[in-house]
PDB file of C-alpha atoms in Angstrom:
ATOM      1  CA  UNK A  59      11.870  -8.246  -5.686  1.00 49.00           C
ATOM      2  CA  UNK A  60      10.521  -5.760  -8.217  1.00 46.00           C
ATOM      3  CA  UNK A  61       7.308  -4.047  -7.067  1.00 46.00           C
ATOM      4  CA  UNK A  62       4.395  -3.817  -9.451  1.00 45.00           C
ATOM      5  CA  UNK A  63       3.740  -0.874 -11.698  1.00 44.00           C
ATOM      6  CA  UNK A  64       0.910   1.605 -11.096  1.00 44.00           C
ATOM      7  CA  UNK A  65      -2.528   0.227 -12.035  1.00 45.00           C
ATOM      8  CA  UNK A  66      -3.019   2.386 -15.106  1.00 45.00           C
ATOM      9  CA  UNK A  67       0.319   1.268 -16.521  1.00 41.00           C
ATOM     10  CA  UNK A  68      -0.191  -2.510 -16.161  1.00 42.00           C
ATOM     11  CA  UNK A  69      -1.088  -4.122 -19.465  1.00 45.00           C
ATOM     12  CA  UNK A  70      -2.989  -7.341 -19.944  1.00 40.00           C
ATOM     13  CA  UNK A  71       0.185  -9.366 -20.350  1.00 42.00           C
ATOM     14  CA  UNK A  72       1.058  -8.603 -16.697  1.00 42.00           C
ATOM     15  CA  UNK A  73       4.727  -8.110 -17.529  1.00 43.00           C
ATOM     16  CA  UNK A  74       6.946  -7.108 -14.625  1.00 42.00           C
ATOM     17  CA  UNK A  75       8.102  -3.467 -14.648  1.00 41.00           C
ATOM     18  CA  UNK A  76      11.386  -2.301 -13.139  1.00 48.00           C
ATOM     19  CA  UNK A  77      11.461  -0.940  -9.607  1.00 48.00           C
ATOM     20  CA  UNK A  78      12.812   2.393 -10.838  1.00 46.00           C
ATOM     21  CA  UNK A  79       9.938   2.930 -13.231  1.00 50.00           C
ATOM     22  CA  UNK A  80       7.429   1.795 -10.620  1.00 50.00           C
ATOM     23  CA  UNK A  81       8.759   4.212  -8.029  1.00 49.00           C
ATOM     24  CA  UNK A  82       8.930   7.086 -10.472  1.00 49.00           C
ATOM     25  CA  UNK A  83       5.321   6.685 -11.534  1.00 51.00           C
ATOM     26  CA  UNK A  84       4.190   5.950  -7.997  1.00 51.00           C
ATOM     27  CA  UNK A  85       5.881   9.103  -6.723  1.00 48.00           C
ATOM     28  CA  UNK A  86       4.252  11.215  -9.409  1.00 47.00           C
ATOM     29  CA  UNK A  87       0.811   9.749  -8.859  1.00 48.00           C
ATOM     30  CA  UNK A  88       1.073   9.960  -5.089  1.00 46.00           C
ATOM     31  CA  UNK A  89       2.276  13.551  -5.176  1.00 44.00           C
ATOM     32  CA  UNK A  90      -0.548  14.482  -7.524  1.00 41.00           C
ATOM     33  CA  UNK A  91      -3.114  12.953  -5.201  1.00 40.00           C
ATOM     34  CA  UNK A  92      -1.695  14.902  -2.274  1.00 39.00           C
ATOM     35  CA  UNK A  93      -1.233  18.244  -3.993  1.00 36.00           C
ATOM     36  CA  UNK A  94      -4.432  18.131  -6.014  1.00 36.00           C
ATOM     37  CA  UNK A  95      -7.023  16.365  -3.861  1.00 35.00           C
ATOM     38  CA  UNK A  96      -9.948  17.852  -5.778  1.00 35.00           C
ATOM     39  CA  UNK A  97      -8.774  15.916  -8.832  1.00 35.00           C
ATOM     40  CA  UNK A  98      -9.274  12.707  -6.893  1.00 34.00           C
ATOM     41  CA  UNK A  99     -12.801  13.655  -5.788  1.00 35.00           C
ATOM     42  CA  UNK A 100     -11.625  13.244  -2.209  1.00 36.00           C
ATOM     43  CA  UNK A 101     -12.568  14.979   1.008  1.00 33.00           C
ATOM     44  CA  UNK A 102     -10.136  17.619   2.269  1.00 32.00           C
ATOM     45  CA  UNK A 103      -9.185  17.411   5.913  1.00 34.00           C
ATOM     46  CA  UNK A 104      -6.349  18.855   7.978  1.00 35.00           C
ATOM     47  CA  UNK A 105      -3.617  17.292  10.040  1.00 37.00           C
ATOM     48  CA  UNK A 106      -3.040  18.738  13.479  1.00 38.00           C
ATOM     49  CA  UNK A 107       0.006  20.489  12.068  1.00 34.00           C
ATOM     50  CA  UNK A 108      -2.196  22.182   9.469  1.00 35.00           C
ATOM     51  CA  UNK A 109      -0.893  20.238   6.484  1.00 42.00           C
ATOM     52  CA  UNK A 110      -3.657  19.134   4.089  1.00 40.00           C
ATOM     53  CA  UNK A 111      -4.086  15.438   3.404  1.00 46.00           C
ATOM     54  CA  UNK A 112      -6.248  13.727   0.833  1.00 54.00           C
ATOM     55  CA  UNK A 113      -8.507  11.559   2.955  1.00 58.00           C
ATOM     56  CA  UNK A 114     -11.331   9.371   1.723  1.00 64.00           C
ATOM     57  CA  UNK A 115     -13.653   8.529   4.634  1.00 69.00           C
ATOM     58  CA  UNK A 116     -14.860   4.960   4.913  1.00 74.00           C
ATOM     59  CA  UNK A 117     -16.559   2.908   7.647  1.00 82.00           C
ATOM     60  CA  UNK A 118     -13.870   0.552   8.943  1.00 88.00           C
ATOM     61  CA  UNK A 119     -14.977  -2.959   9.815  1.00 91.00           C
ATOM     62  CA  UNK A 120     -15.229  -3.861  13.501  1.00 92.00           C
ATOM     63  CA  UNK A 121     -13.099  -6.922  12.778  1.00 94.00           C
ATOM     64  CA  UNK A 122     -11.569  -8.669   9.744  1.00 95.00           C
ATOM     65  CA  UNK A 123     -13.959 -10.366   7.345  1.00 92.00           C
ATOM     66  CA  UNK A 124     -13.895 -14.040   8.349  1.00 93.00           C
ATOM     67  CA  UNK A 125     -10.521 -14.334  10.082  1.00 97.00           C
ATOM     68  CA  UNK A 126      -8.620 -13.251  13.177  1.00 96.00           C
ATOM     69  CA  UNK A 127      -5.433 -11.233  13.532  1.00 97.00           C
ATOM     70  CA  UNK A 128      -2.917 -12.937  15.774  1.00 97.00           C
ATOM     71  CA  UNK A 129       0.856 -13.282  16.073  1.00 97.00           C
ATOM     72  CA  UNK A 130       1.011 -15.947  13.361  1.00 97.00           C
ATOM     73  CA  UNK A 131      -0.965 -13.704  11.017  1.00 98.00           C
ATOM     74  CA  UNK A 132       1.412 -10.818  11.713  1.00 98.00           C
ATOM     75  CA  UNK A 133       4.428 -13.022  10.976  1.00 98.00           C
ATOM     76  CA  UNK A 134       2.928 -13.997   7.625  1.00 98.00           C
ATOM     77  CA  UNK A 135       2.045 -10.381   6.894  1.00 98.00           C
ATOM     78  CA  UNK A 136       5.642  -9.317   7.504  1.00 98.00           C
ATOM     79  CA  UNK A 137       6.991 -12.203   5.421  1.00 97.00           C
ATOM     80  CA  UNK A 138       4.810 -11.514   2.379  1.00 97.00           C
ATOM     81  CA  UNK A 139       5.456  -7.776   2.764  1.00 97.00           C
ATOM     82  CA  UNK A 140       9.197  -8.356   2.635  1.00 96.00           C
ATOM     83  CA  UNK A 141       8.848 -10.646  -0.371  1.00 96.00           C
ATOM     84  CA  UNK A 142       6.780  -8.125  -2.329  1.00 96.00           C
ATOM     85  CA  UNK A 143       8.625  -4.926  -1.385  1.00 95.00           C
ATOM     86  CA  UNK A 144      12.130  -6.359  -1.525  1.00 93.00           C
ATOM     87  CA  UNK A 145      12.880  -4.687   1.816  1.00 93.00           C
ATOM     88  CA  UNK A 146      13.963  -6.387   5.027  1.00 91.00           C
ATOM     89  CA  UNK A 147      13.754  -6.103   7.910  1.00 94.00           C
ATOM     90  CA  UNK A 148      10.460  -4.245   8.118  1.00 96.00           C
ATOM     91  CA  UNK A 149       9.350  -2.436  11.248  1.00 97.00           C
ATOM     92  CA  UNK A 150       7.040  -4.734  13.224  1.00 97.00           C
ATOM     93  CA  UNK A 151       5.098  -1.913  14.868  1.00 97.00           C
ATOM     94  CA  UNK A 152       4.391  -0.305  11.511  1.00 98.00           C
ATOM     95  CA  UNK A 153       3.574  -3.716  10.043  1.00 98.00           C
ATOM     96  CA  UNK A 154       0.977  -4.264  12.760  1.00 98.00           C
ATOM     97  CA  UNK A 155      -0.625  -0.900  11.974  1.00 97.00           C
ATOM     98  CA  UNK A 156      -0.720  -1.667   8.259  1.00 98.00           C
ATOM     99  CA  UNK A 157      -2.103  -5.149   8.852  1.00 98.00           C
ATOM    100  CA  UNK A 158      -4.977  -3.743  10.915  1.00 97.00           C
ATOM    101  CA  UNK A 159      -5.720  -1.051   8.325  1.00 96.00           C
ATOM    102  CA  UNK A 160      -5.749  -3.613   5.538  1.00 97.00           C
ATOM    103  CA  UNK A 161      -7.786  -6.191   7.459  1.00 97.00           C
ATOM    104  CA  UNK A 162     -10.521  -3.741   8.502  1.00 95.00           C
ATOM    105  CA  UNK A 163     -10.893  -1.888   5.223  1.00 94.00           C
ATOM    106  CA  UNK A 164     -14.309  -2.833   3.791  1.00 92.00           C
ATOM    107  CA  UNK A 165     -13.019  -3.096   0.218  1.00 92.00           C
ATOM    108  CA  UNK A 166      -9.843  -4.980   1.058  1.00 95.00           C
ATOM    109  CA  UNK A 167     -10.416  -7.215   4.080  1.00 96.00           C
ATOM    110  CA  UNK A 168     -11.147 -10.280   1.943  1.00 96.00           C
ATOM    111  CA  UNK A 169      -8.129  -9.552  -0.246  1.00 97.00           C
ATOM    112  CA  UNK A 170      -5.698  -9.649   2.655  1.00 98.00           C
ATOM    113  CA  UNK A 171      -6.831 -13.113   3.687  1.00 98.00           C
ATOM    114  CA  UNK A 172      -6.688 -14.339   0.080  1.00 98.00           C
ATOM    115  CA  UNK A 173      -3.119 -13.043  -0.198  1.00 98.00           C
ATOM    116  CA  UNK A 174      -2.155 -14.545   3.163  1.00 98.00           C
ATOM    117  CA  UNK A 175      -3.452 -17.967   2.180  1.00 98.00           C
ATOM    118  CA  UNK A 176      -1.723 -17.773  -1.209  1.00 98.00           C
ATOM    119  CA  UNK A 177       1.605 -16.933   0.428  1.00 98.00           C
ATOM    120  CA  UNK A 178       1.249 -19.669   3.040  1.00 98.00           C
ATOM    121  CA  UNK A 179       0.580 -22.204   0.306  1.00 97.00           C
ATOM    122  CA  UNK A 180       3.746 -21.150  -1.514  1.00 96.00           C
ATOM    123  CA  UNK A 181       5.788 -21.142   1.700  1.00 96.00           C
ATOM    124  CA  UNK A 182       4.431 -24.459   3.019  1.00 94.00           C
ATOM    125  CA  UNK A 183       7.422 -26.538   1.950  1.00 90.00           C
ATOM    126  CA  UNK A 184      10.235 -23.976   1.675  1.00 91.00           C
ATOM    127  CA  UNK A 185      11.002 -20.298   1.914  1.00 92.00           C
ATOM    128  CA  UNK A 186       9.753 -18.888  -1.410  1.00 94.00           C
ATOM    129  CA  UNK A 187      12.282 -17.239  -3.682  1.00 94.00           C
ATOM    130  CA  UNK A 188      11.696 -14.339  -6.051  1.00 94.00           C
ATOM    131  CA  UNK A 189      10.495 -16.584  -8.858  1.00 95.00           C
ATOM    132  CA  UNK A 190       8.012 -18.342  -6.546  1.00 96.00           C
ATOM    133  CA  UNK A 191       6.534 -14.985  -5.530  1.00 96.00           C
ATOM    134  CA  UNK A 192       6.414 -13.741  -9.098  1.00 95.00           C
ATOM    135  CA  UNK A 193       4.690 -16.816 -10.494  1.00 95.00           C
ATOM    136  CA  UNK A 194       2.276 -17.541  -7.657  1.00 96.00           C
ATOM    137  CA  UNK A 195       1.401 -14.065  -6.376  1.00 97.00           C
ATOM    138  CA  UNK A 196       2.498 -11.179  -8.600  1.00 96.00           C
ATOM    139  CA  UNK A 197       1.386 -12.983 -11.766  1.00 96.00           C
ATOM    140  CA  UNK A 198      -1.196 -15.244 -10.154  1.00 97.00           C
ATOM    141  CA  UNK A 199      -4.112 -16.410 -12.294  1.00 96.00           C
ATOM    142  CA  UNK A 200      -6.372 -15.140  -9.484  1.00 97.00           C
ATOM    143  CA  UNK A 201      -7.112 -11.446  -9.962  1.00 97.00           C
ATOM    144  CA  UNK A 202      -7.891 -11.060  -6.253  1.00 97.00           C
ATOM    145  CA  UNK A 203      -4.382 -12.261  -5.325  1.00 98.00           C
ATOM    146  CA  UNK A 204      -2.776  -9.855  -7.807  1.00 97.00           C
ATOM    147  CA  UNK A 205      -4.892  -6.964  -6.528  1.00 97.00           C
ATOM    148  CA  UNK A 206      -4.027  -7.802  -2.924  1.00 97.00           C
ATOM    149  CA  UNK A 207      -0.321  -7.854  -3.721  1.00 97.00           C
ATOM    150  CA  UNK A 208      -0.489  -4.466  -5.434  1.00 97.00           C
ATOM    151  CA  UNK A 209      -2.313  -2.895  -2.508  1.00 97.00           C
ATOM    152  CA  UNK A 210       0.270  -4.224  -0.069  1.00 97.00           C
ATOM    153  CA  UNK A 211       3.098  -2.729  -2.132  1.00 97.00           C
ATOM    154  CA  UNK A 212       1.326   0.627  -2.356  1.00 96.00           C
ATOM    155  CA  UNK A 213       0.714   0.555   1.383  1.00 97.00           C
ATOM    156  CA  UNK A 214       4.363   0.049   2.299  1.00 97.00           C
ATOM    157  CA  UNK A 215       5.798   2.438  -0.278  1.00 95.00           C
ATOM    158  CA  UNK A 216       3.306   5.306   0.072  1.00 94.00           C
ATOM    159  CA  UNK A 217       1.259   4.437   3.203  1.00 95.00           C
ATOM    160  CA  UNK A 218      -1.843   4.491   0.987  1.00 94.00           C
ATOM    161  CA  UNK A 219      -4.212   2.149  -0.809  1.00 95.00           C
ATOM    162  CA  UNK A 220      -5.126   2.882  -4.431  1.00 94.00           C
ATOM    163  CA  UNK A 221      -8.723   1.752  -4.747  1.00 92.00           C
ATOM    164  CA  UNK A 222     -12.044   2.601  -6.405  1.00 89.00           C
ATOM    165  CA  UNK A 223     -13.913   5.480  -4.807  1.00 79.00           C
ATOM    166  CA  UNK A 224     -16.600   3.394  -3.141  1.00 70.00           C
ATOM    167  CA  UNK A 225     -17.206   4.156   0.559  1.00 57.00           C
ATOM    168  CA  UNK A 226     -19.811   1.406   1.069  1.00 59.00           C
ATOM    169  CA  UNK A 227     -19.333  -1.409   3.576  1.00 57.00           C
ATOM    170  CA  UNK A 228     -21.521  -4.203   2.172  1.00 64.00           C
ATOM    171  CA  UNK A 229     -20.390  -7.414   3.941  1.00 61.00           C
ATOM    172  CA  UNK A 230     -21.250  -9.449   0.838  1.00 70.00           C
ATOM    173  CA  UNK A 231     -18.910  -7.362  -1.314  1.00 80.00           C
ATOM    174  CA  UNK A 232     -16.579  -9.527  -3.435  1.00 89.00           C
ATOM    175  CA  UNK A 233     -12.817  -9.015  -3.085  1.00 93.00           C
ATOM    176  CA  UNK A 234     -11.151  -6.376  -5.232  1.00 94.00           C
ATOM    177  CA  UNK A 235      -9.873  -7.827  -8.516  1.00 95.00           C
ATOM    178  CA  UNK A 236      -6.940  -6.818 -10.706  1.00 95.00           C
ATOM    179  CA  UNK A 237      -8.990  -6.293 -13.845  1.00 93.00           C
ATOM    180  CA  UNK A 238      -7.768  -4.133 -16.773  1.00 91.00           C
ATOM    181  CA  UNK A 239     -11.417  -3.686 -17.763  1.00 92.00           C
ATOM    182  CA  UNK A 240     -12.246  -2.019 -14.448  1.00 90.00           C
ATOM    183  CA  UNK A 241     -12.409   1.696 -15.328  1.00 89.00           C
ATOM    184  CA  UNK A 242     -13.810   2.938 -12.013  1.00 88.00           C
ATOM    185  CA  UNK A 243     -12.264   6.110 -10.619  1.00 88.00           C
ATOM    186  CA  UNK A 244      -9.514   5.258  -8.142  1.00 90.00           C
ATOM    187  CA  UNK A 245      -8.149   7.357  -5.315  1.00 89.00           C
ATOM    188  CA  UNK A 246      -5.252   7.201  -2.860  1.00 90.00           C
ATOM    189  CA  UNK A 247      -6.462   6.426   0.656  1.00 91.00           C
ATOM    190  CA  UNK A 248      -3.893   7.457   3.273  1.00 91.00           C
ATOM    191  CA  UNK A 249      -3.468   6.622   6.933  1.00 91.00           C
ATOM    192  CA  UNK A 250      -1.756   8.777   9.539  1.00 91.00           C
ATOM    193  CA  UNK A 251       0.809  11.541   8.864  1.00 89.00           C
ATOM    194  CA  UNK A 252       3.417   9.399  10.649  1.00 91.00           C
ATOM    195  CA  UNK A 253       2.779   6.486   8.301  1.00 94.00           C
ATOM    196  CA  UNK A 254       3.019   8.818   5.314  1.00 92.00           C
ATOM    197  CA  UNK A 255       6.425  10.076   6.454  1.00 91.00           C
ATOM    198  CA  UNK A 256       7.654   6.493   6.854  1.00 93.00           C
ATOM    199  CA  UNK A 257       6.728   5.352   3.354  1.00 94.00           C
ATOM    200  CA  UNK A 258       9.510   3.213   1.863  1.00 94.00           C
ATOM    201  CA  UNK A 259       9.471   5.257  -1.324  1.00 91.00           C
ATOM    202  CA  UNK A 260      11.146   8.226   0.333  1.00 86.00           C
ATOM    203  CA  UNK A 261      14.123   6.130   1.438  1.00 85.00           C
ATOM    204  CA  UNK A 262      14.495   4.539  -1.975  1.00 83.00           C
ATOM    205  CA  UNK A 263      14.603   7.891  -3.780  1.00 82.00           C
ATOM    206  CA  UNK A 264      16.619   9.560  -0.971  1.00 78.00           C
ATOM    207  CA  UNK A 265      14.072  12.294  -0.294  1.00 78.00           C
ATOM    208  CA  UNK A 266      11.799  13.355   2.513  1.00 76.00           C
ATOM    209  CA  UNK A 267       8.056  13.068   2.101  1.00 78.00           C
ATOM    210  CA  UNK A 268       6.477  16.109   0.377  1.00 77.00           C
ATOM    211  CA  UNK A 269       4.757  18.561   2.728  1.00 73.00           C
ATOM    212  CA  UNK A 270       6.766  17.298   5.704  1.00 74.00           C
ATOM    213  CA  UNK A 271       9.874  18.764   7.376  1.00 69.00           C
ATOM    214  CA  UNK A 272      13.132  17.752   5.745  1.00 64.00           C
ATOM    215  CA  UNK A 273      15.167  18.119   8.911  1.00 64.00           C
ATOM    216  CA  UNK A 274      15.224  19.705  12.378  1.00 68.00           C
ATOM    217  CA  UNK A 275      13.625  23.104  13.027  1.00 70.00           C
ATOM    218  CA  UNK A 276      15.116  25.821  10.765  1.00 68.00           C
ATOM    219  CA  UNK A 277      17.430  23.261   9.148  1.00 65.00           C
ATOM    220  CA  UNK A 278      17.188  25.217   5.900  1.00 62.00           C
ATOM    221  CA  UNK A 279      19.042  28.196   7.413  1.00 70.00           C
ATOM    222  CA  UNK A 280      22.328  26.295   7.475  1.00 71.00           C
ATOM    223  CA  UNK A 281      24.587  25.491   4.555  1.00 72.00           C
ATOM    224  CA  UNK A 282      24.343  21.754   3.746  1.00 60.00           C
ATOM    225  CA  UNK A 283      27.325  19.663   4.773  1.00 64.00           C
ATOM    226  CA  UNK A 284      29.730  18.842   1.939  1.00 56.00           C
TER     227      UNK A 284
END
């Protein structure tokens, strides 16, 4: 399954972009957000290890907006994650963390449930194939479904959401829409350092996450194995 392109590179025709191009642009944008946090108008904080991380503070919801997280919800979350990222199996513990982050984010809680319902509708009669996912989710006529799918891909590949800089928590807020006319400033919103290190992007491009160790202590002192 080919992930979606970065938001600023998606045109109105919603044509699918290759995974290689997606990952290349995603890596560049993600690295820029990390290395140049002031450019994203974000708040600078420090990890315990002293490494800087671009963190946008927001008031997490006490619980998901209008639904409950249970085992069945987790199973659907893992299934739609695998369909959109093209990666299986996915780590269940990490999936549970991502599901909770997504479900309690004030801008995205509604989107997760919209995406979950859309996937369950597609998977009601059979296991959806790549074309089913492309037509009904990636290129859905519902902008909220498309936006939800993009955020899930970003989350798994970079451990971050890519959303408008809007820290409010208005419960009547509408779901985020995939709208080319939306020119609001967007920022990368990361989770924990551990989640960042486990982003799928680093495995795909055979690299370790920037600003993290690339091996055991003092690994750089030894000559690489042939």
